[in-house]
Amino acid sequence: MKDIKSYVNQHKDRFIDELIELLKIPSVSADSAFSKDILKTADAVKNALEKAGCDKVEICKTPGNPIVYGEKIIDKKLPTILVYGHYDVQPADPIDLWDSPPFEPVIKKTKIHPDGAIFARGACDDKGQVYMHVKALEYMVSTNQLPCNVKFMIEGEEEIGSVSLAWFVERNQEKLANDIILISDTGMISNSQPSITTGLRGLSYVEVEVTGPNRDLHSGLYGGAVANPINILAKMIASLHDENNRVTIPGFYDKVADLSSAERAEMAKAPFSLDDYKKALDIEEVYGEKGYTTNERNSIRPTLDVNGIWGGYIGEGAKTVIAGKAHAKISMRLVPNQDWQEITELFKNHFEKIAPKSVKVKVKPHHGGQGYVTPIDTIGYKAASKAYQESFGVAPIPQRSGGSIPIVALFEKELKSKTILMGFGLDSDAIHSPNEHFGVFNYLKGIETIPLFYKYFVEMSK
Ligand code: BES
Ligand code: MN
Ligand code: MN
C-alpha cells in the first residue's frame, strides 16, 4: 500500500495520544460501579470510528452493555470485512501491584519493548488492538485506498462472557453479513517472529460452594468432630488431578481431538526456550500433564484450574474458627470437539458425587464457550500471512493459543464465516495482570499490517 509506513511515522504521536485518552476511561465490565464508564467508552469508540471514516456508526442497545457498530460500504459487489473487538477491560485489581495507576497510562521502555510500551489496563487487551483497526481505517479512507467494505462491531462484555453479543448476533445476521471476520485480540510469538493464531481454547467456568455445619463454629469445641468445609473443598479440588496431572473427571478427555505426531512435530518447530520461559516466571520447573510439552500443555490440551478460593477467617491475626462454608471458582480450558455445556455437566455430576455426606455441595455454572481452530489453506490466512511477511519482513508461523474468545465459534455458526486472528500482543504484556502494557512497536506495526491484509484479501478474493 502506498506510503503506509510514512503515514504511520508521520502520525504516530497522535495515534499514541488518542489511544492514551481511550485508556483513561475505566471500562471494567465485571464491576457495575463502572457502568457509566462503559457508556463513556462506547461513545468514545463511536466518535473515533466516525472520525476515521465510517459512514454510519451507532451505539446498539442490548440487555447489557452496548455494542458499537460502524460501517463503510463502498460497493456491495466487493468483499466485506467484519472487524470485531472489545472495549471492556478486566478489573485492575490488585491495584497496589501496579507501578503506575492502571487508568493513567504512561509510556516506559522495557527490555522486550525498547521503543517503549504503553502501561494501562486494556492497553493490549483489547483497546490498543481495537484502536489499530480504527487508525488503519483512517489511513485507508484518508488516502483513498480502502479496497472493500468494512463493518466494525466492538462490544463491551467480552471479559464477562459476551452474553449480550450472542443475543445481538442472533438478531442481526443480515446487518453483520461478511466475507471474513478479522480480530486482533490475541498475541504473537515475538516482535522478530510474528505468528498468526490458528486456535483458541474453549472454556467452562463454574463456581462451587461447600457447606458444612449451619454456622461458623469454635474450632476447639467442634474441631475434629464435624466436617470442615475448607478442608473438604481442598481435598475435593486436589482429587481433580491424578499423579500425571490429568483431570480425573470421568469422560473429560473422551472427545478431545488428538493431534497427529506430524502436527505435533510441526508445532515443536516454533521458536521456544524453556529456560527463558522459566526465567521470565521465576520458577525452577514447569508443571503439567505428563507426556506433553509446555507449548502443547497450554494450547492443544484441556486443563482445570482453580481461579479463586475463599472461606473462613482471613483478617489480621488468628481466629479459631471452623467456617460454615467454603467456595472456589474453577475454570476448565477446553480444546476442539469438547462441548462446554457437556463438560460443565460432567464436572457438576462428578463434583457432587465425590462430596462426602458430611457436607452439601452446590455447583453454579458461569459462562463458557467452544474452542476454535482456523484452517490455514484459506484466502484469509494466506492474505494475513502475506501482510505480516511484508510489514515484518519475516514469514509468520501459525500457532494455536491457550486463551479463549468464545464468541468466535458462535460467529461461525450464526454468520457462517471464518475468523482470522491477527494479534499483535506478546504473552509478556501482562494482560489481565498488574502492569498490563502494549508495545509502541506492536501498536504501530499493527496499524501498518492491517491495511495490507485488506489489500491482499481483496486481491485474492477476485
Ligand atoms: N483477548 C483475550 C483472549 C486471548 C488472549 C486469547 C491472548 C489468546 C491470546 C480475551 O479478552 C480473554 O481474556 N478471554 C477470556 C475468556 C472470556 C470468556 C472471559 C479468557 O481467555 O480468559
Ligand atoms: Mn481480549
Ligand atoms: Mn481478556
Coordinates of C-alpha atoms and ligand atoms in Angstrom, one line a residue:
M1 CA 0.0 0.0 0.0
K2 CA 1.2 3.4 -0.9
D3 CA 3.0 5.2 1.9
I4 CA 1.6 3.2 4.8
K5 CA 5.0 3.3 6.6
S6 CA 5.4 7.0 6.2
Y7 CA 1.8 7.7 7.1
V8 CA 2.3 5.8 10.4
N9 CA 5.5 7.6 11.0
Q10 CA 4.1 11.0 10.4
H11 CA 1.0 10.4 12.6
K12 CA 2.4 8.1 15.3
D13 CA 2.4 10.7 18.2
R14 CA -1.2 11.5 17.6
F15 CA -2.1 7.7 17.3
I16 CA -0.5 7.2 20.7
D17 CA -2.1 10.2 22.3
E18 CA -5.6 9.2 21.1
L19 CA -5.1 5.6 22.4
I20 CA -4.0 7.1 25.8
E21 CA -7.2 9.1 26.0
L22 CA -9.3 5.9 25.4
L23 CA -7.3 4.0 28.1
K24 CA -8.1 6.6 30.7
I25 CA -11.7 5.5 30.8
P26 CA -12.0 2.6 33.2
S27 CA -14.4 0.4 31.3
V28 CA -14.4 -2.6 33.7
S29 CA -17.3 -4.8 32.7
A30 CA -17.2 -7.1 35.7
D31 CA -18.0 -4.4 38.2
S32 CA -21.2 -2.4 38.0
A33 CA -19.5 0.6 39.7
F34 CA -18.0 1.3 36.3
S35 CA -21.2 1.2 34.2
K36 CA -21.0 5.0 33.4
D37 CA -17.5 4.5 32.2
I38 CA -18.7 1.6 29.9
L39 CA -21.1 4.0 28.2
K40 CA -18.5 6.7 28.0
T41 CA -16.1 4.3 26.3
A42 CA -18.7 3.2 23.9
D43 CA -19.2 6.8 23.0
A44 CA -15.5 7.4 22.6
V45 CA -15.3 4.4 20.2
K46 CA -18.2 5.7 18.2
N47 CA -16.6 9.1 17.8
A48 CA -13.3 7.5 16.8
L49 CA -15.0 5.4 14.1
E50 CA -16.9 8.4 12.8
K51 CA -13.7 10.4 12.6
A52 CA -11.8 7.6 10.9
G53 CA -14.3 7.5 8.1
C54 CA -17.2 5.2 8.9
D55 CA -20.4 6.4 7.1
K56 CA -22.8 5.0 9.7
V57 CA -21.9 4.4 13.4
E58 CA -24.4 3.5 16.0
I59 CA -24.5 2.5 19.6
C60 CA -26.7 -0.5 19.7
K61 CA -28.6 -1.2 22.9
T62 CA -28.6 -4.7 24.3
P63 CA -29.9 -6.2 27.5
G64 CA -26.4 -5.5 28.8
N65 CA -23.6 -3.2 27.7
P66 CA -24.0 -1.5 24.3
I67 CA -22.3 -2.7 21.1
V68 CA -20.7 -0.1 18.9
Y69 CA -21.4 -0.8 15.3
G70 CA -19.9 1.1 12.4
E71 CA -19.6 0.6 8.6
K72 CA -18.3 1.9 5.4
I73 CA -19.9 0.3 2.4
I74 CA -18.2 1.4 -0.8
D75 CA -19.6 -1.2 -3.2
K76 CA -21.9 -4.1 -2.5
K77 CA -20.1 -6.2 -5.0
L78 CA -16.8 -6.0 -3.2
P79 CA -15.9 -8.3 -0.2
T80 CA -16.9 -7.2 3.3
I81 CA -14.5 -7.5 6.3
L82 CA -16.1 -7.5 9.7
V83 CA -13.8 -6.3 12.4
Y84 CA -14.6 -7.5 16.0
G85 CA -13.0 -6.4 19.2
H86 CA -13.9 -5.4 22.8
Y87 CA -13.8 -2.1 24.6
D88 CA -14.3 -3.5 28.0
V89 CA -11.4 -4.4 30.2
Q90 CA -10.6 -6.7 33.2
P91 CA -10.7 -5.3 36.7
A92 CA -7.4 -3.7 37.6
D93 CA -7.1 -5.5 41.0
P94 CA -4.8 -5.9 42.8
I95 CA -4.1 -2.2 42.3
D96 CA -1.2 -2.0 44.7
L97 CA 0.8 -4.3 42.5
W98 CA 0.8 -1.7 39.6
D99 CA 3.9 0.5 39.3
S100 CA 1.6 3.3 37.9
P101 CA -2.1 3.8 38.2
P102 CA -4.0 1.4 35.8
F103 CA -6.1 4.2 34.2
E104 CA -3.3 6.8 34.0
P105 CA -1.4 5.5 31.0
V106 CA 2.4 6.0 30.9
I107 CA 5.0 5.0 28.3
K108 CA 8.0 3.2 29.6
K109 CA 10.8 1.3 27.9
T110 CA 11.3 -2.4 28.8
K111 CA 13.8 -5.0 27.7
I112 CA 11.3 -6.5 25.3
H113 CA 9.9 -3.1 24.2
P114 CA 13.0 -0.9 23.7
D115 CA 10.8 1.6 21.8
G116 CA 8.5 1.9 24.8
A117 CA 5.3 0.3 25.9
I118 CA 2.0 1.9 27.0
F119 CA 1.2 0.8 30.5
A120 CA -2.5 0.7 31.3
R121 CA -5.4 -1.7 31.9
G122 CA -6.7 -2.6 28.4
A123 CA -3.6 -1.3 26.6
C124 CA -3.2 -4.7 24.9
D125 CA -6.5 -6.4 25.8
D126 CA -8.1 -5.0 23.8
K127 CA -8.4 -1.3 23.4
G128 CA -4.9 -0.9 21.9
Q129 CA -5.6 -3.7 19.4
V130 CA -9.0 -2.3 18.5
Y131 CA -7.6 1.1 18.0
M132 CA -5.0 -0.2 15.5
H133 CA -8.0 -1.1 13.3
V134 CA -9.6 2.4 13.7
K135 CA -6.3 4.0 12.7
A136 CA -5.8 1.6 9.8
L137 CA -9.2 2.6 8.6
E138 CA -8.3 6.3 8.9
Y139 CA -5.3 5.7 6.7
M140 CA -7.2 3.8 4.1
V141 CA -10.1 6.2 3.9
S142 CA -8.0 9.4 4.0
T143 CA -5.6 8.2 1.3
N144 CA -8.4 6.8 -0.8
Q145 CA -7.2 3.2 -0.6
L146 CA -10.0 1.3 1.1
P147 CA -10.3 -1.7 -1.2
C148 CA -13.5 -3.2 0.2
N149 CA -16.4 -2.8 2.5
V150 CA -15.8 -2.8 6.2
K151 CA -18.0 -3.3 9.3
F152 CA -17.0 -2.8 12.9
M153 CA -18.6 -4.5 15.9
I154 CA -16.9 -3.5 19.2
E155 CA -18.5 -5.0 22.2
G156 CA -18.4 -4.2 26.0
E157 CA -18.9 -7.7 27.6
E158 CA -16.1 -9.8 26.2
E159 CA -14.4 -10.2 29.6
I160 CA -17.6 -11.4 31.2
G161 CA -18.7 -13.9 28.5
S162 CA -20.2 -11.9 25.6
V163 CA -23.7 -12.7 26.6
S164 CA -25.3 -9.6 25.0
L165 CA -23.2 -10.0 21.9
A166 CA -24.6 -13.5 21.3
W167 CA -28.0 -12.0 21.7
F168 CA -27.1 -9.3 19.2
V169 CA -25.5 -11.6 16.6
E170 CA -28.5 -13.9 16.6
R171 CA -30.8 -11.0 15.8
N172 CA -28.7 -9.2 13.2
Q173 CA -27.4 -11.8 10.8
E174 CA -28.1 -9.6 7.8
K175 CA -26.6 -6.5 9.2
L176 CA -23.4 -8.4 10.1
A177 CA -23.1 -10.3 6.9
N178 CA -19.5 -10.5 5.8
D179 CA -16.9 -12.5 3.9
I180 CA -14.4 -12.7 6.8
I181 CA -14.2 -11.7 10.4
L182 CA -10.9 -10.0 11.5
I183 CA -9.9 -9.9 15.1
S184 CA -6.9 -8.5 16.9
D185 CA -7.3 -9.8 20.4
T186 CA -4.5 -12.4 20.6
G187 CA -0.7 -12.4 20.6
M188 CA 2.2 -13.4 18.6
I189 CA 5.5 -15.2 19.4
S190 CA 7.8 -12.2 19.5
N191 CA 8.5 -9.0 17.7
S192 CA 11.1 -10.7 15.5
Q193 CA 8.9 -13.8 14.9
P194 CA 5.3 -12.9 14.1
S195 CA 2.7 -15.6 14.3
I196 CA -0.9 -15.9 13.4
T197 CA -3.2 -17.5 15.9
T198 CA -4.9 -20.6 14.5
G199 CA -6.7 -21.9 17.5
L200 CA -8.4 -20.8 20.7
R201 CA -9.4 -22.9 23.6
G202 CA -13.0 -23.3 24.8
L203 CA -14.0 -22.6 28.4
S204 CA -16.3 -23.8 31.1
Y205 CA -16.3 -21.7 34.2
V206 CA -18.0 -22.8 37.4
E207 CA -18.3 -21.7 41.0
V208 CA -18.6 -24.2 43.8
E209 CA -19.9 -23.9 47.3
V210 CA -19.3 -26.5 50.1
T211 CA -21.5 -26.1 53.1
G212 CA -20.8 -27.9 56.4
P213 CA -22.5 -27.1 59.7
N214 CA -25.2 -24.4 59.7
R215 CA -22.9 -21.8 61.2
D216 CA -19.3 -21.0 62.0
L217 CA -18.0 -23.0 65.0
H218 CA -15.4 -22.8 67.6
S219 CA -12.5 -24.9 66.2
G220 CA -11.7 -26.2 69.6
L221 CA -15.1 -27.2 70.8
Y222 CA -16.2 -28.7 67.5
G223 CA -12.8 -29.3 65.6
G224 CA -12.3 -32.9 64.7
A225 CA -15.9 -33.9 65.2
V226 CA -17.5 -32.2 62.1
A227 CA -16.5 -31.8 58.5
N228 CA -14.6 -28.6 57.9
P229 CA -15.9 -27.3 54.5
I230 CA -12.5 -25.7 53.7
N231 CA -10.6 -28.9 54.4
I232 CA -13.1 -30.9 52.4
L233 CA -13.1 -28.4 49.5
A234 CA -9.3 -28.6 49.4
K235 CA -9.4 -32.4 49.3
M236 CA -12.0 -32.4 46.6
I237 CA -10.1 -30.0 44.5
A238 CA -6.9 -31.9 44.9
S239 CA -8.6 -35.1 43.7
L240 CA -9.5 -33.5 40.4
H241 CA -6.0 -34.2 39.1
D242 CA -4.1 -37.5 39.2
E243 CA -0.4 -38.2 39.6
N244 CA 0.2 -37.5 35.9
N245 CA -1.6 -34.2 36.3
R246 CA -4.5 -35.4 34.2
V247 CA -8.0 -34.3 35.0
T248 CA -9.9 -37.1 36.8
I249 CA -13.5 -36.2 35.9
P250 CA -14.9 -39.3 34.1
G251 CA -15.3 -38.6 30.4
F252 CA -13.3 -35.3 30.4
Y253 CA -11.0 -36.4 27.7
D254 CA -13.4 -38.5 25.7
K255 CA -13.9 -36.0 22.8
V256 CA -10.5 -34.3 22.9
A257 CA -9.2 -34.1 19.3
D258 CA -5.7 -35.5 19.4
L259 CA -3.1 -34.1 17.2
S260 CA -1.1 -36.4 14.9
S261 CA 2.6 -36.8 15.6
A262 CA 3.2 -34.9 12.3
E263 CA 1.2 -32.0 13.6
R264 CA 2.9 -32.1 17.0
A265 CA 6.3 -32.1 15.2
E266 CA 5.3 -29.1 13.2
M267 CA 4.2 -27.3 16.4
A268 CA 7.6 -28.1 18.0
K269 CA 9.3 -26.1 15.3
A270 CA 8.1 -22.8 16.7
P271 CA 11.0 -21.0 18.4
F272 CA 10.7 -21.5 22.2
S273 CA 13.2 -21.5 25.0
L274 CA 12.1 -23.4 28.1
D275 CA 14.9 -21.7 30.1
D276 CA 13.7 -18.2 29.1
Y277 CA 10.2 -19.3 30.0
K278 CA 11.2 -20.4 33.4
K279 CA 13.4 -17.3 34.0
A280 CA 10.6 -14.9 33.0
L281 CA 8.3 -16.5 35.6
D282 CA 10.9 -17.1 38.2
I283 CA 10.1 -20.8 38.5
E284 CA 12.5 -23.7 39.0
E285 CA 10.5 -26.2 37.0
V286 CA 7.4 -26.2 34.8
Y287 CA 4.4 -28.3 35.7
G288 CA 1.7 -30.1 33.8
E289 CA 0.2 -33.1 32.1
K290 CA 2.6 -35.9 31.6
G291 CA 3.6 -36.6 28.0
Y292 CA 3.2 -33.1 26.6
T293 CA 5.5 -30.2 26.1
T294 CA 4.9 -26.8 27.6
N295 CA 3.5 -25.4 24.4
E296 CA 1.2 -28.3 24.0
R297 CA 0.0 -28.1 27.6
N298 CA -1.0 -24.5 27.1
S299 CA -2.7 -24.8 23.7
I300 CA -3.8 -28.2 22.5
R301 CA -4.6 -29.9 25.8
P302 CA -7.6 -29.2 28.1
T303 CA -7.0 -28.0 31.7
L304 CA -8.7 -27.5 35.0
D305 CA -7.6 -24.6 37.3
V306 CA -8.8 -23.0 40.5
N307 CA -9.1 -19.2 39.9
G308 CA -10.0 -18.3 43.4
I309 CA -10.7 -19.9 46.7
W310 CA -12.1 -18.5 49.9
G311 CA -13.8 -19.1 53.2
G312 CA -13.2 -18.8 56.9
Y313 CA -11.1 -16.1 58.6
I314 CA -8.6 -14.1 56.5
G315 CA -8.4 -11.0 58.7
E316 CA -5.4 -9.9 60.8
G317 CA -4.2 -12.2 63.5
A318 CA -5.6 -15.6 64.3
K319 CA -9.2 -16.6 64.8
T320 CA -10.0 -20.1 65.9
V321 CA -13.0 -21.0 63.7
I322 CA -14.4 -23.7 61.5
A323 CA -16.2 -21.9 58.8
G324 CA -19.7 -22.9 57.7
K325 CA -18.9 -22.5 54.0
A326 CA -16.1 -22.7 51.5
H327 CA -16.0 -21.5 47.9
A328 CA -14.0 -21.8 44.8
K329 CA -14.1 -20.5 41.2
I330 CA -12.8 -23.1 38.7
S331 CA -12.1 -22.8 35.0
M332 CA -11.7 -25.5 32.5
R333 CA -9.9 -24.7 29.3
L334 CA -11.2 -26.9 26.5
V335 CA -10.0 -28.0 23.1
P336 CA -11.8 -28.6 19.8
N337 CA -14.6 -31.2 19.9
Q338 CA -15.1 -30.8 23.7
D339 CA -18.5 -29.3 24.2
W340 CA -18.5 -26.7 27.0
Q341 CA -22.0 -27.5 28.2
E342 CA -21.3 -31.2 28.3
I343 CA -18.1 -30.6 30.2
T344 CA -19.9 -28.4 32.7
E345 CA -22.4 -31.2 33.2
L346 CA -19.6 -33.8 33.7
F347 CA -18.0 -31.5 36.3
K348 CA -21.2 -30.9 38.2
N349 CA -22.1 -34.6 38.4
H350 CA -18.6 -35.6 39.4
F351 CA -18.1 -32.9 42.0
E352 CA -21.5 -33.7 43.6
K353 CA -20.6 -37.4 43.6
I354 CA -17.2 -37.0 45.3
A355 CA -18.5 -34.9 48.2
P356 CA -18.7 -36.8 51.5
K357 CA -22.2 -36.9 53.1
S358 CA -21.0 -34.6 55.9
V359 CA -21.2 -31.6 53.5
K360 CA -23.6 -30.2 50.9
V361 CA -22.2 -29.1 47.6
K362 CA -23.6 -26.6 45.1
V363 CA -22.2 -26.1 41.6
K364 CA -23.1 -22.9 39.8
P365 CA -22.1 -22.7 36.1
H366 CA -20.9 -19.3 34.9
H367 CA -20.2 -18.6 31.3
G368 CA -18.4 -20.8 28.7
G369 CA -17.8 -21.3 25.1
Q370 CA -16.5 -23.6 22.4
G371 CA -12.9 -23.7 21.2
Y372 CA -11.9 -22.8 17.6
V373 CA -9.4 -23.9 15.0
T374 CA -8.9 -21.9 11.9
P375 CA -7.8 -23.6 8.7
I376 CA -4.6 -22.3 7.1
D377 CA -5.4 -23.1 3.5
T378 CA -7.9 -20.2 3.1
I379 CA -7.6 -16.9 1.3
G380 CA -8.0 -15.2 4.7
Y381 CA -5.0 -17.0 6.2
K382 CA -2.9 -16.5 3.1
A383 CA -3.7 -12.8 2.9
A384 CA -2.8 -12.4 6.6
S385 CA 0.4 -14.3 6.1
K386 CA 1.4 -12.1 3.2
A387 CA 0.6 -8.9 5.2
Y388 CA 2.8 -9.9 8.1
Q389 CA 5.6 -11.1 5.7
E390 CA 5.6 -7.6 4.1
S391 CA 5.4 -5.5 7.3
F392 CA 7.7 -7.5 9.5
G393 CA 10.0 -8.8 6.7
V394 CA 9.6 -12.3 8.2
A395 CA 7.0 -15.0 7.4
P396 CA 4.6 -15.6 10.3
I397 CA 4.2 -19.0 11.9
P398 CA 0.7 -20.5 12.6
Q399 CA 0.3 -21.1 16.3
R400 CA -2.6 -22.3 18.5
S401 CA -3.2 -20.2 21.6
G402 CA -4.4 -21.2 25.0
G403 CA -6.7 -18.3 25.5
S404 CA -10.4 -18.1 24.7
I405 CA -12.6 -15.9 22.7
P406 CA -15.8 -17.9 23.0
I407 CA -17.8 -15.8 20.6
V408 CA -15.7 -16.8 17.6
A409 CA -17.3 -20.3 17.4
L410 CA -20.7 -18.6 17.6
F411 CA -19.8 -16.2 14.8
E412 CA -19.1 -19.2 12.6
K413 CA -22.4 -20.8 13.5
E414 CA -24.6 -17.7 13.1
L415 CA -22.8 -15.7 10.4
K416 CA -21.3 -18.7 8.5
S417 CA -17.9 -17.0 8.1
K418 CA -14.4 -17.8 9.2
T419 CA -12.3 -15.7 11.5
I420 CA -8.7 -14.6 11.1
L421 CA -6.9 -13.8 14.4
M422 CA -4.3 -11.2 13.7
G423 CA -3.0 -10.4 17.1
F424 CA -0.1 -8.1 17.9
G425 CA 0.3 -8.6 21.6
L426 CA 3.0 -10.6 23.4
D427 CA 2.5 -13.1 26.2
S428 CA 4.7 -11.0 28.4
D429 CA 2.4 -8.0 28.0
A430 CA 0.7 -8.9 31.3
I431 CA -2.9 -8.9 30.1
H432 CA -5.3 -9.4 33.0
S433 CA -2.4 -8.8 35.4
P434 CA -1.0 -5.7 37.1
N435 CA 1.2 -3.6 34.7
E436 CA -0.5 -4.6 31.5
H437 CA 1.2 -2.9 28.6
F438 CA 1.3 -2.8 24.8
G439 CA 4.5 -2.2 22.8
V440 CA 4.6 1.0 20.8
F441 CA 6.3 -1.0 18.1
N442 CA 3.5 -3.6 18.2
Y443 CA 0.8 -0.9 18.1
L444 CA 2.3 0.9 15.1
K445 CA 3.2 -2.4 13.3
G446 CA -0.4 -3.5 13.7
I447 CA -1.6 -0.3 12.1
E448 CA 0.8 -0.9 9.3
T449 CA -0.1 -4.6 8.8
I450 CA -3.9 -4.3 8.8
P451 CA -4.3 -2.4 5.5
L452 CA -2.0 -4.9 3.8
F453 CA -4.4 -7.6 4.9
Y454 CA -7.3 -5.7 3.3
K455 CA -5.4 -5.3 0.1
Y456 CA -4.3 -9.0 -0.2
F457 CA -7.6 -10.3 0.9
V458 CA -9.4 -8.3 -1.8
E459 CA -6.8 -9.3 -4.4
M460 CA -7.0 -13.0 -3.6
S461 CA -10.8 -12.9 -3.5
K462 CA -11.1 -11.9 -7.1
Ligands
BES1 N1 -8.0 -11.4 24.5 C1 -8.3 -12.4 25.4 C2 -8.1 -13.8 24.9 C3 -6.7 -14.2 24.4 C4 -5.6 -13.5 24.8 C5 -6.6 -15.2 23.5 C6 -4.4 -13.9 24.3 C7 -5.4 -15.5 23.0 C8 -4.3 -14.9 23.4 C9 -9.8 -12.3 25.9 O1 -10.1 -10.9 26.2 C10 -10.0 -13.0 27.2 O2 -9.4 -12.7 28.2 N2 -10.8 -14.1 27.2 C11 -11.1 -14.8 28.3 C12 -12.4 -15.5 28.2 C13 -13.6 -14.8 28.5 C14 -14.8 -15.7 28.3 C15 -13.6 -14.2 29.9 C16 -10.0 -15.7 28.7 O3 -9.3 -16.3 27.8 O4 -9.8 -15.9 29.9
MN2 MN -9.4 -9.7 24.8
MN3 MN -9.2 -10.5 28.2

